[in-house]
């Protein structure tokens, strides 16, 4: 399907950091990117927390606001770089005094409150490994992650502890300490030293443990090292276009990699002001946050955009969002409808970008200076070599040069934020690589101009009557129908043609699920996609099953349709 190219609408108001793609790609090197960072004094290595706060706290930005916390009760808390630095020194000191050392795993189970950010920075300062757990997890998913990650210490609230942790504590022999927030936390921090010397940190030392979203199966624990900060910093500059005066809002929770790489590290290393919103999604409130906080750069996710689309453009148009200058999205394919909706609602297109827990940072992006091809993920970041490839029978990487051909999206190894392992799954990690390429598990196409187009996860792609069909294309076509809010598409095994394309569709508020509408949708999709690709069956569904990070769980739609075991549901978002 061809779609119009959105000529760079020149919506940018500041000269983008990446102004000419070709020049940036030519001039970029990771060595140069390293020089944008400080390094630990005395050549003692590279530490994420030092780059994020210590160097600012010792320079002209010391008293600048680093994080603005919008608390659930309506309070607004401003934390300067200096204050964050000191509080995290205290927490690092607490860890040290508790005998928690280098490489030990520090877990948090917290909402988006200051303690989470302080624990993050303090753990890294201490040379420990940080692992944030999403606060909506129940006891079972918490247990598996704490066991797999061998959590030595957990920071959580009293309520979470009582509700979720107490019952599994006996199953966690590695867990030595639980630190509760509230008075106990205050007391510990007050008693600790506000000074802390970060020990020598090798750039290859393990820093972060992140669990994947569990969209395709049991979540994997991806290991990241301190050197990743080189990529966090550079990609913030290039793909999110951070400028010194920006007010940046990343809506992701640190329990998912986006909420850490871009919800903590990158904005802080770049010295911008970061908004952290403790509350949950609420379209009206979100628009208010954008307006009242004067957000300039906003990083969100397709699922949130689709939910806002349900509410129409009246709400955003009633707000003064004149400060907003750049919107980006990640996590799932961004339907072309959604890119264009941004133009309507905000006067700004939404810039899709692509990456994964494993890549640690943005790898492919639509940059503010570039034409947008709605539905495309954009082009590889400077310093990132991407390609489309197939695996040969003997496991080698066969690069597909021809434009438009479909294959697995692969990345040349060696960028700083590449994951260094799947925890306790060495074989699985090894299998991701061949001939110096990392195989991402996603299928894509590259067009003649070097834009990448997401086709689907290799697990989700549908083989029907000799065609390979990506669910995203079908879902996007359905979303162009005025009655459709969201769609999830699966392949239903069929003895004759391999698989039948089946769509689950949720409708916009107030639209009735009628037989006529079903027929209309079938015809609509057929006209747009052709009979080979269009769904043969459409079911209405009130809400599509999603992960807690908001991704459509196609494997669950399929399992339910076929009456098969539902698999790992640890990241399933419970119906509200
Ligand atoms: P799991 O690996 O456990 O199945 P997951 O892959 O969803 O879960 P994440 O690492 O959070 O876990 O998500 C990365 C994946 O999300 C990518 O591999 C891709 O499939 C999808 N994704 C992210 N951004 C985009 C995008 N812009 N367009 C299309 N897909 C995207
Ligand atoms: Mg994945």
Coordinates of C-alpha atoms and ligand atoms in Angstrom, one line a residue:
X1 CA 0.0 0.0 0.0
X2 CA 1.5 3.4 -0.9
X3 CA 0.9 6.3 1.3
X4 CA 1.6 10.0 0.9
X5 CA 5.0 11.2 2.1
X6 CA 4.5 13.9 4.7
X7 CA 7.0 16.5 3.5
X8 CA 9.0 17.8 6.4
X9 CA 6.3 20.2 7.7
X10 CA 9.0 22.4 9.2
X11 CA 7.2 22.3 12.5
X12 CA 10.5 22.5 14.3
X13 CA 11.2 25.8 15.9
X14 CA 14.8 25.2 16.9
X15 CA 17.4 24.0 14.5
X16 CA 17.3 20.2 15.0
X17 CA 20.5 18.7 16.4
X18 CA 20.4 16.3 13.5
X19 CA 19.9 18.7 10.7
X20 CA 21.2 16.8 7.7
X21 CA 20.8 13.1 8.0
X22 CA 23.6 12.3 5.5
X23 CA 26.1 14.7 7.2
X24 CA 25.3 13.4 10.7
X25 CA 25.7 9.8 9.6
X26 CA 29.0 10.7 8.0
X27 CA 30.4 12.7 10.9
X28 CA 29.3 10.5 13.7
X29 CA 31.4 8.0 15.6
X30 CA 30.9 6.4 19.0
X31 CA 34.3 7.6 20.0
X32 CA 33.2 11.2 19.4
X33 CA 29.9 10.5 21.3
X34 CA 32.0 9.3 24.2
X35 CA 33.7 12.7 24.4
X36 CA 30.3 14.3 25.2
X37 CA 30.5 12.6 28.5
X38 CA 32.7 13.3 31.5
X39 CA 34.0 9.9 32.7
X40 CA 34.8 9.4 36.4
X41 CA 37.5 11.7 37.7
X42 CA 41.0 10.4 37.6
X43 CA 40.2 8.1 34.6
X44 CA 38.4 5.7 36.9
X45 CA 36.0 4.6 34.2
X46 CA 32.4 5.5 33.3
X47 CA 29.4 5.4 35.5
X48 CA 25.8 6.2 34.5
X49 CA 24.9 8.0 37.7
X50 CA 28.0 10.3 37.5
X51 CA 27.0 11.4 34.0
X52 CA 23.3 11.8 35.0
X53 CA 23.7 13.9 38.1
X54 CA 27.1 14.2 39.6
X55 CA 28.7 16.3 36.9
X56 CA 25.7 18.6 36.7
X57 CA 25.6 19.0 40.5
X58 CA 29.2 20.2 40.4
X59 CA 28.7 22.6 37.5
X60 CA 26.5 25.5 36.5
X61 CA 23.4 23.4 36.4
X62 CA 23.6 22.5 40.1
X63 CA 20.5 24.5 41.1
X64 CA 18.5 23.8 38.0
X65 CA 15.5 21.6 38.3
X66 CA 16.3 18.1 37.2
X67 CA 13.0 16.4 37.8
X68 CA 9.5 17.7 38.4
X69 CA 7.4 15.1 40.1
X70 CA 3.7 15.4 39.6
X71 CA 2.4 13.5 42.6
X72 CA -0.9 11.6 42.6
X73 CA -2.3 13.9 45.4
X74 CA -1.7 17.0 43.3
X75 CA 1.6 18.1 44.9
X76 CA 4.4 19.2 42.6
X77 CA 7.9 18.4 43.8
X78 CA 10.9 20.0 42.2
X79 CA 14.3 18.3 42.6
X80 CA 17.4 20.1 41.5
X81 CA 20.5 18.3 40.2
X82 CA 22.2 19.0 43.5
X83 CA 19.4 17.7 45.6
X84 CA 19.2 14.5 43.5
X85 CA 22.9 14.1 43.8
X86 CA 22.9 14.4 47.5
X87 CA 19.9 12.2 48.1
X88 CA 21.4 9.5 45.9
X89 CA 24.7 9.8 47.7
X90 CA 22.9 9.1 50.9
X91 CA 21.2 6.0 49.4
X92 CA 24.5 4.8 48.0
X93 CA 26.0 5.2 51.5
X94 CA 23.1 3.2 52.9
X95 CA 23.7 0.4 50.5
X96 CA 27.4 0.4 51.3
X97 CA 26.7 0.3 55.0
X98 CA 24.3 -2.6 54.5
X99 CA 27.1 -4.5 52.8
X100 CA 25.5 -4.3 49.4
X101 CA 28.4 -4.1 46.9
X102 CA 29.5 -4.1 43.3
X103 CA 27.4 -6.3 41.1
X104 CA 24.8 -6.9 43.8
X105 CA 21.2 -6.6 42.5
X106 CA 19.1 -3.7 43.9
X107 CA 15.4 -4.1 43.0
X108 CA 12.7 -1.5 43.4
X109 CA 8.9 -2.0 43.5
X110 CA 7.7 1.5 43.5
X111 CA 5.4 3.9 41.7
X112 CA 6.9 6.9 39.9
X113 CA 8.0 8.6 43.1
X114 CA 11.3 10.3 44.1
X115 CA 12.5 7.2 46.0
X116 CA 12.6 5.2 42.7
X117 CA 14.8 7.7 41.0
X118 CA 17.0 8.2 44.1
X119 CA 17.4 4.4 44.5
X120 CA 18.3 4.1 40.8
X121 CA 21.1 6.7 41.0
X122 CA 22.3 5.5 44.4
X123 CA 22.5 1.9 43.3
X124 CA 24.6 2.8 40.2
X125 CA 26.8 5.1 42.3
X126 CA 27.5 2.1 44.6
X127 CA 28.5 -0.1 41.6
X128 CA 25.4 -2.2 42.2
X129 CA 23.0 -3.4 39.5
X130 CA 19.6 -1.8 39.3
X131 CA 16.4 -3.6 38.4
X132 CA 13.1 -1.7 38.5
X133 CA 9.9 -3.8 38.8
X134 CA 6.7 -2.5 37.5
X135 CA 4.5 -1.6 40.4
X136 CA 1.4 -3.3 39.1
X137 CA 3.0 -6.7 39.2
X138 CA 1.4 -9.2 41.5
X139 CA 3.3 -11.6 43.8
X140 CA 3.9 -14.3 41.1
X141 CA 5.7 -12.2 38.5
X142 CA 7.6 -10.4 41.3
X143 CA 8.8 -13.7 42.6
X144 CA 10.1 -15.0 39.3
X145 CA 11.9 -11.8 38.5
X146 CA 13.5 -11.4 42.0
X147 CA 14.5 -15.1 41.9
X148 CA 16.0 -14.9 38.4
X149 CA 17.7 -11.6 39.1
X150 CA 18.9 -12.8 42.6
X151 CA 17.7 -9.5 44.2
X152 CA 19.7 -8.8 47.3
X153 CA 17.8 -5.8 48.4
X154 CA 14.3 -4.5 47.5
X155 CA 13.0 -1.0 48.0
X156 CA 9.3 -0.8 48.2
X157 CA 6.4 0.8 50.0
X158 CA 4.8 -0.7 53.1
X159 CA 1.5 -1.3 51.2
X160 CA 3.2 -3.1 48.4
X161 CA 5.3 -5.1 50.8
X162 CA 2.2 -6.3 52.7
X163 CA 0.1 -7.0 49.7
X164 CA 2.6 -8.5 47.4
X165 CA 6.0 -9.3 48.9
X166 CA 5.4 -10.7 52.4
X167 CA 3.8 -13.9 51.1
X168 CA 6.7 -14.7 48.7
X169 CA 9.5 -13.5 51.0
X170 CA 10.2 -17.1 52.1
X171 CA 10.9 -18.1 48.4
X172 CA 13.5 -15.5 48.0
X173 CA 16.6 -16.7 49.8
X174 CA 18.9 -14.2 48.1
X175 CA 16.9 -11.3 49.3
X176 CA 18.8 -9.9 52.4
X177 CA 17.1 -6.6 52.9
X178 CA 13.8 -4.9 52.3
X179 CA 13.9 -1.1 52.7
X180 CA 10.5 0.5 53.1
X181 CA 9.8 4.0 52.0
X182 CA 8.2 6.4 54.4
X183 CA 9.6 7.1 57.9
X184 CA 12.1 4.2 57.7
X185 CA 13.6 5.5 54.5
X186 CA 13.8 9.0 55.7
X187 CA 15.6 7.9 58.8
X188 CA 18.1 5.8 56.9
X189 CA 18.8 8.6 54.5
X190 CA 19.1 11.2 57.1
X191 CA 21.6 9.1 59.0
X192 CA 23.7 8.5 55.9
X193 CA 26.4 10.7 54.4
X194 CA 25.5 13.2 51.7
X195 CA 29.0 12.6 50.3
X196 CA 29.8 9.5 48.3
X197 CA 32.8 8.6 46.1
X198 CA 31.8 6.5 43.2
X199 CA 34.2 3.5 43.1
X200 CA 36.1 2.9 39.8
X201 CA 33.5 1.6 37.3
X202 CA 34.5 -0.3 34.2
X203 CA 32.3 0.7 31.2
X204 CA 31.7 -3.0 30.8
X205 CA 30.4 -3.5 34.4
X206 CA 26.8 -4.6 34.6
X207 CA 24.5 -1.7 35.5
X208 CA 20.9 -2.5 34.7
X209 CA 18.7 -5.5 34.4
X210 CA 15.6 -5.0 32.4
X211 CA 12.9 -7.5 31.8
X212 CA 11.3 -7.5 28.3
X213 CA 7.6 -6.8 27.9
X214 CA 6.5 -10.4 27.5
X215 CA 4.7 -9.7 24.3
X216 CA 5.8 -12.9 22.5
X217 CA 6.3 -15.2 25.5
X218 CA 8.0 -15.4 28.9
X219 CA 9.9 -12.2 29.6
X220 CA 13.6 -12.3 29.3
X221 CA 16.1 -10.5 31.6
X222 CA 18.3 -8.3 29.4
X223 CA 21.7 -7.2 30.9
X224 CA 23.1 -3.8 30.3
X225 CA 26.4 -2.1 31.2
X226 CA 27.5 1.4 32.2
X227 CA 28.8 2.1 28.7
X228 CA 25.2 2.2 27.5
X229 CA 25.1 5.8 28.7
X230 CA 27.0 6.8 25.6
X231 CA 24.1 5.7 23.5
X232 CA 21.5 7.1 25.9
X233 CA 23.1 10.5 25.7
X234 CA 23.7 10.6 22.0
X235 CA 20.3 9.2 21.0
X236 CA 18.6 11.8 23.2
X237 CA 20.3 14.5 21.3
X238 CA 19.7 13.1 17.9
X239 CA 16.4 11.3 18.0
X240 CA 14.6 13.3 20.8
X241 CA 16.4 16.4 19.8
X242 CA 17.2 17.6 23.3
X243 CA 18.1 21.2 23.6
X244 CA 19.2 22.9 26.8
X245 CA 15.9 24.5 27.7
X246 CA 13.7 21.6 27.0
X247 CA 11.0 20.4 29.3
X248 CA 10.7 16.7 28.5
X249 CA 8.0 14.3 29.4
X250 CA 8.5 10.5 28.9
X251 CA 5.2 8.8 29.8
X252 CA 6.8 5.3 30.2
X253 CA 7.3 3.7 33.6
X254 CA 10.9 2.8 34.6
X255 CA 9.7 -0.8 34.9
X256 CA 10.0 -0.9 31.1
X257 CA 13.2 0.0 29.4
X258 CA 11.9 3.2 27.8
X259 CA 11.1 4.6 31.3
X260 CA 14.7 4.1 32.3
X261 CA 16.8 4.9 29.2
X262 CA 14.6 7.9 28.3
X263 CA 12.6 8.4 31.5
X264 CA 15.7 8.8 33.6
X265 CA 19.1 8.5 32.0
X266 CA 19.1 10.4 28.7
X267 CA 17.2 13.5 29.9
X268 CA 19.4 13.8 32.9
X269 CA 22.7 13.3 31.1
X270 CA 21.5 16.0 28.7
X271 CA 20.7 18.3 31.5
X272 CA 17.1 19.0 30.5
X273 CA 14.1 19.3 32.9
X274 CA 12.3 16.0 33.2
X275 CA 8.6 15.6 34.1
X276 CA 7.6 12.5 36.0
X277 CA 3.9 11.9 36.3
X278 CA 2.9 9.5 39.1
X279 CA -0.6 9.1 37.8
X280 CA -2.1 6.8 35.3
X281 CA -3.3 7.6 31.8
X282 CA -6.2 10.1 31.6
X283 CA -6.4 12.0 28.4
X284 CA -7.8 15.1 29.8
X285 CA -5.2 15.3 32.6
X286 CA -2.4 14.5 30.1
X287 CA -3.3 17.5 28.0
X288 CA -3.4 19.6 31.1
X289 CA 0.1 18.4 32.1
X290 CA 1.4 19.3 28.6
X291 CA -0.1 22.7 28.9
X292 CA 0.6 23.6 32.5
X293 CA 4.1 22.2 32.5
X294 CA 5.0 23.7 29.2
X295 CA 6.3 20.4 27.8
X296 CA 8.5 20.9 24.8
X297 CA 9.4 17.4 23.9
X298 CA 7.1 14.5 24.5
X299 CA 7.9 10.8 24.3
X300 CA 4.9 8.5 24.4
X301 CA 3.5 5.2 23.0
X302 CA 1.1 4.2 20.3
X303 CA -1.4 2.7 22.8
X304 CA -1.7 6.1 24.5
X305 CA -2.0 7.9 21.2
X306 CA -4.8 5.5 20.2
X307 CA -6.6 6.2 23.4
X308 CA -6.3 9.9 22.9
X309 CA -7.6 9.5 19.4
X310 CA -10.7 7.9 20.8
X311 CA -11.5 11.1 22.6
X312 CA -11.2 13.3 19.5
X313 CA -9.3 16.5 18.9
X314 CA -11.5 18.9 20.9
X315 CA -9.7 18.3 24.2
X316 CA -6.2 19.1 22.8
X317 CA -7.5 22.0 20.8
X318 CA -8.9 23.6 24.0
X319 CA -5.4 23.7 25.5
X320 CA -2.6 26.1 24.8
X321 CA 0.1 23.6 23.7
X322 CA 2.2 26.2 21.9
X323 CA 5.4 25.2 23.7
X324 CA 5.2 21.6 22.4
X325 CA 7.6 21.3 19.5
X326 CA 8.4 17.6 19.1
X327 CA 6.4 14.4 19.7
X328 CA 7.9 10.9 19.5
X329 CA 6.4 7.4 20.0
X330 CA 7.8 4.0 20.7
X331 CA 6.8 0.5 21.7
X332 CA 4.6 -0.7 18.9
X333 CA 4.1 0.2 15.3
X334 CA 2.5 3.6 15.0
X335 CA -0.4 3.4 12.6
X336 CA -0.2 6.1 9.8
X337 CA -3.6 7.3 11.1
X338 CA -2.0 8.1 14.4
X339 CA 0.9 10.1 12.8
X340 CA -1.6 12.2 10.9
X341 CA -3.9 12.6 13.9
X342 CA -1.0 14.3 15.6
X343 CA -1.0 17.0 12.9
X344 CA -4.7 17.5 13.5
X345 CA -4.6 17.6 17.3
X346 CA -1.3 19.3 18.0
X347 CA -0.2 20.7 14.6
X348 CA 2.7 18.3 14.9
X349 CA 3.2 14.9 13.4
X350 CA 4.1 12.1 15.7
X351 CA 7.5 10.7 15.1
X352 CA 7.7 7.0 15.4
X353 CA 11.0 5.3 16.5
X354 CA 12.0 1.8 17.0
X355 CA 14.1 -0.1 19.5
X356 CA 13.9 -2.9 22.1
X357 CA 14.9 -3.8 25.6
X358 CA 17.8 -5.6 24.1
X359 CA 19.1 -2.5 22.1
X360 CA 19.0 -0.3 25.2
X361 CA 18.4 2.8 23.1
X362 CA 16.7 4.2 20.0
X363 CA 18.0 2.5 16.9
X364 CA 15.7 3.7 14.1
X365 CA 13.9 7.0 14.1
X366 CA 12.0 9.7 12.3
X367 CA 14.0 12.8 13.0
X368 CA 12.6 16.3 13.2
X369 CA 14.5 17.4 10.1
X370 CA 13.3 14.6 7.9
X371 CA 10.2 13.9 5.8
X372 CA 7.9 11.5 7.4
X373 CA 6.5 8.5 5.6
X374 CA 3.5 7.7 7.8
X375 CA 3.8 4.0 8.9
X376 CA 7.6 3.9 8.6
X377 CA 9.9 3.7 11.6
X378 CA 12.3 6.1 10.0
X379 CA 16.0 5.6 9.4
X380 CA 18.9 4.2 11.5
X381 CA 20.6 6.5 14.0
X382 CA 24.0 7.7 13.1
X383 CA 26.4 5.0 14.4
X384 CA 23.9 2.3 13.8
X385 CA 24.1 0.0 10.8
X386 CA 20.8 -1.7 10.2
X387 CA 19.9 -4.2 7.4
X388 CA 17.3 -6.7 6.4
X389 CA 18.6 -10.2 6.5
X390 CA 17.6 -13.8 6.3
X391 CA 19.2 -16.7 8.1
X392 CA 20.7 -19.3 5.8
X393 CA 20.2 -23.0 6.6
X394 CA 23.6 -23.2 8.2
X395 CA 22.8 -20.2 10.4
X396 CA 24.7 -17.5 8.6
X397 CA 23.4 -14.0 8.0
X398 CA 22.4 -13.3 4.4
X399 CA 21.9 -9.6 3.9
X400 CA 19.0 -8.8 1.5
X401 CA 20.2 -5.8 -0.5
X402 CA 17.2 -5.3 -2.7
X403 CA 14.9 -2.4 -1.7
X404 CA 11.4 -3.4 -0.6
X405 CA 12.3 -7.0 0.2
X406 CA 11.2 -8.4 3.5
X407 CA 13.4 -10.1 6.1
X408 CA 14.5 -9.9 9.6
X409 CA 15.7 -6.6 10.9
X410 CA 19.4 -6.9 11.9
X411 CA 21.8 -4.5 13.5
X412 CA 25.6 -4.6 13.2
X413 CA 26.9 -5.4 16.7
X414 CA 29.1 -3.0 18.7
X415 CA 26.9 -0.1 19.7
X416 CA 27.4 0.8 23.3
X417 CA 23.9 0.0 24.7
X418 CA 23.7 -3.4 23.2
X419 CA 22.6 -6.0 25.8
X420 CA 25.3 -8.2 27.0
X421 CA 23.3 -11.2 27.8
X422 CA 19.9 -12.7 28.7
X423 CA 20.1 -13.5 32.4
X424 CA 20.7 -17.3 32.8
X425 CA 19.9 -17.9 29.1
X426 CA 23.3 -18.0 27.4
X427 CA 22.2 -20.2 24.6
X428 CA 19.3 -18.0 23.7
X429 CA 21.6 -14.9 23.7
X430 CA 24.1 -16.6 21.5
X431 CA 21.4 -17.5 19.0
X432 CA 20.6 -13.8 18.5
X433 CA 23.8 -13.3 16.6
X434 CA 25.4 -14.4 13.4
X435 CA 28.3 -13.0 11.4
X436 CA 28.5 -9.8 13.5
X437 CA 24.8 -9.1 13.2
X438 CA 22.2 -9.0 15.9
X439 CA 18.9 -10.6 14.8
X440 CA 16.1 -8.6 16.4
X441 CA 13.2 -11.0 15.9
X442 CA 11.2 -8.3 14.0
X443 CA 10.5 -8.4 10.3
X444 CA 10.9 -5.3 8.2
X445 CA 11.4 -3.8 4.8
X446 CA 13.8 -1.1 3.8
X447 CA 12.7 1.2 0.9
X448 CA 14.9 2.6 -1.8
X449 CA 15.6 5.7 0.4
X450 CA 16.6 3.8 3.4
X451 CA 13.4 4.1 5.5
X452 CA 12.5 1.0 7.5
X453 CA 9.0 -0.3 7.6
X454 CA 7.8 -2.7 10.3
X455 CA 6.1 -5.8 9.1
X456 CA 5.6 -7.7 12.3
X457 CA 7.3 -9.8 14.9
X458 CA 8.6 -13.0 13.3
X459 CA 6.2 -14.9 15.7
X460 CA 3.2 -12.9 14.6
X461 CA 3.6 -13.0 10.8
X462 CA 0.9 -14.8 9.0
X463 CA 1.5 -17.2 6.2
X464 CA -1.7 -17.4 4.1
X465 CA -2.0 -19.0 0.7
X466 CA 1.6 -18.4 -0.1
X467 CA 1.6 -14.7 1.2
X468 CA 3.5 -13.4 4.2
X469 CA 1.2 -11.0 5.9
X470 CA 2.2 -8.6 8.6
X471 CA -0.6 -8.0 11.1
X472 CA 0.4 -4.3 11.4
X473 CA -0.6 -3.6 7.8
X474 CA -4.0 -5.2 8.3
X475 CA -4.6 -3.4 11.6
X476 CA -3.6 -0.1 10.2
X477 CA -6.0 -0.5 7.3
X478 CA -8.8 -1.3 9.7
X479 CA -8.0 1.7 11.8
X480 CA -8.6 3.9 8.9
X481 CA -12.3 3.1 9.2
X482 CA -14.1 5.8 11.1
X483 CA -15.7 3.4 13.5
X484 CA -12.6 1.5 14.5
X485 CA -10.6 2.3 17.6
X486 CA -8.1 -0.5 17.7
X487 CA -7.5 -3.8 15.9
X488 CA -5.4 -6.9 16.6
X489 CA -4.8 -9.4 13.8
X490 CA -3.8 -13.1 14.0
X491 CA -3.4 -16.1 11.7
X492 CA -5.9 -18.9 12.3
X493 CA -4.5 -22.2 11.1
X494 CA -6.3 -23.5 8.1
X495 CA -5.6 -26.9 6.5
X496 CA -5.9 -25.6 2.9
X497 CA -4.3 -22.2 2.9
X498 CA -2.0 -22.4 5.9
X499 CA -3.7 -19.6 7.9
X500 CA -6.7 -17.4 7.7
X501 CA -6.4 -13.8 8.6
X502 CA -8.7 -13.0 11.5
X503 CA -9.1 -9.5 13.0
X504 CA -10.4 -8.5 16.5
X505 CA -11.7 -5.0 16.4
X506 CA -12.6 -2.6 19.2
X507 CA -15.0 0.2 18.2
X508 CA -15.0 3.9 19.0
X509 CA -17.2 5.0 21.9
X510 CA -20.9 4.9 21.1
X511 CA -20.5 2.8 18.0
X512 CA -22.8 -0.4 18.1
X513 CA -21.4 -3.8 17.2
X514 CA -23.8 -4.8 14.4
X515 CA -23.7 -7.4 11.7
X516 CA -23.9 -4.6 9.1
X517 CA -20.8 -2.9 10.5
X518 CA -19.0 -6.2 10.5
X519 CA -19.8 -6.7 6.8
X520 CA -18.9 -3.1 6.1
X521 CA -15.5 -3.6 7.8
X522 CA -14.8 -6.8 5.8
X523 CA -15.5 -4.9 2.6
X524 CA -13.5 -1.9 3.6
X525 CA -10.5 -4.0 4.4
X526 CA -10.9 -5.9 1.2
X527 CA -10.9 -2.8 -0.9
X528 CA -7.8 -1.4 0.9
X529 CA -5.8 -4.6 1.2
X530 CA -7.0 -6.8 -1.6
X531 CA -8.6 -10.2 -1.0
X532 CA -5.3 -12.1 -0.3
X533 CA -4.4 -9.9 2.7
X534 CA -7.8 -8.7 4.0
X535 CA -9.2 -10.5 7.0
X536 CA -11.7 -13.2 6.3
X537 CA -13.2 -13.0 9.8
X538 CA -13.8 -10.1 12.1
X539 CA -14.8 -10.4 15.8
X540 CA -15.7 -7.4 17.9
X541 CA -14.0 -7.1 21.2
X542 CA -14.4 -4.5 23.9
X543 CA -10.8 -4.2 24.7
X544 CA -7.8 -5.9 23.1
X545 CA -5.6 -7.9 25.6
X546 CA -2.5 -5.9 26.2
X547 CA 0.7 -6.0 28.1
X548 CA 1.1 -3.7 31.1
X549 CA 3.3 -1.5 28.9
X550 CA 0.4 -1.3 26.5
X551 CA 1.3 -3.7 23.6
X552 CA -1.4 -5.7 21.9
X553 CA -1.0 -9.4 22.9
X554 CA -1.6 -11.1 19.6
X555 CA -0.4 -14.4 21.0
X556 CA -3.2 -14.3 23.6
X557 CA -5.8 -13.5 21.0
X558 CA -4.6 -16.5 19.1
X559 CA -4.4 -18.8 22.1
X560 CA -8.0 -17.9 23.1
X561 CA -9.3 -18.3 19.6
X562 CA -7.8 -21.7 19.3
X563 CA -8.5 -22.8 22.9
X564 CA -4.7 -23.3 23.5
X565 CA -2.8 -22.7 26.8
X566 CA -2.5 -19.0 27.4
X567 CA 1.2 -19.1 28.2
X568 CA 3.0 -16.6 30.4
X569 CA 0.5 -13.9 31.5
X570 CA 2.8 -12.1 34.0
X571 CA 2.7 -8.9 32.0
X572 CA -1.0 -9.0 31.0
X573 CA -2.8 -5.8 31.9
X574 CA -5.9 -6.8 33.9
X575 CA -9.1 -5.5 32.4
X576 CA -10.3 -2.4 34.3
Ligands
LIG1 P1 9.1 -9.8 24.5 O1 10.5 -9.7 23.9 O2 9.1 -10.3 25.9 O3 8.2 -10.6 23.6 P2 8.7 -7.1 23.7 O4 9.5 -7.5 22.5 O5 7.4 -6.4 23.4 O6 8.5 -8.3 24.6 P3 10.2 -4.8 24.4 O7 11.7 -4.9 24.3 O8 9.6 -3.9 25.4 O9 9.6 -6.2 24.6 O10 9.7 -4.3 23.0 C1 10.4 -4.2 21.8 C2 9.6 -4.6 20.6 O11 8.5 -3.7 20.5 C3 10.3 -4.6 19.3 O12 11.1 -5.7 19.1 C4 9.1 -4.4 18.4 O13 8.5 -5.7 18.1 C5 8.2 -3.6 19.1 N1 8.4 -2.2 18.8 C6 9.0 -1.2 19.4 N2 9.0 0.0 18.8 C7 8.3 -0.2 17.6 C8 8.0 0.6 16.5 N3 8.3 1.8 16.5 N4 7.4 0.0 15.5 C9 7.1 -1.3 15.5 N5 7.3 -2.1 16.6 C10 8.0 -1.6 17.6
LIG2 MG1 11.2 -8.7 22.3

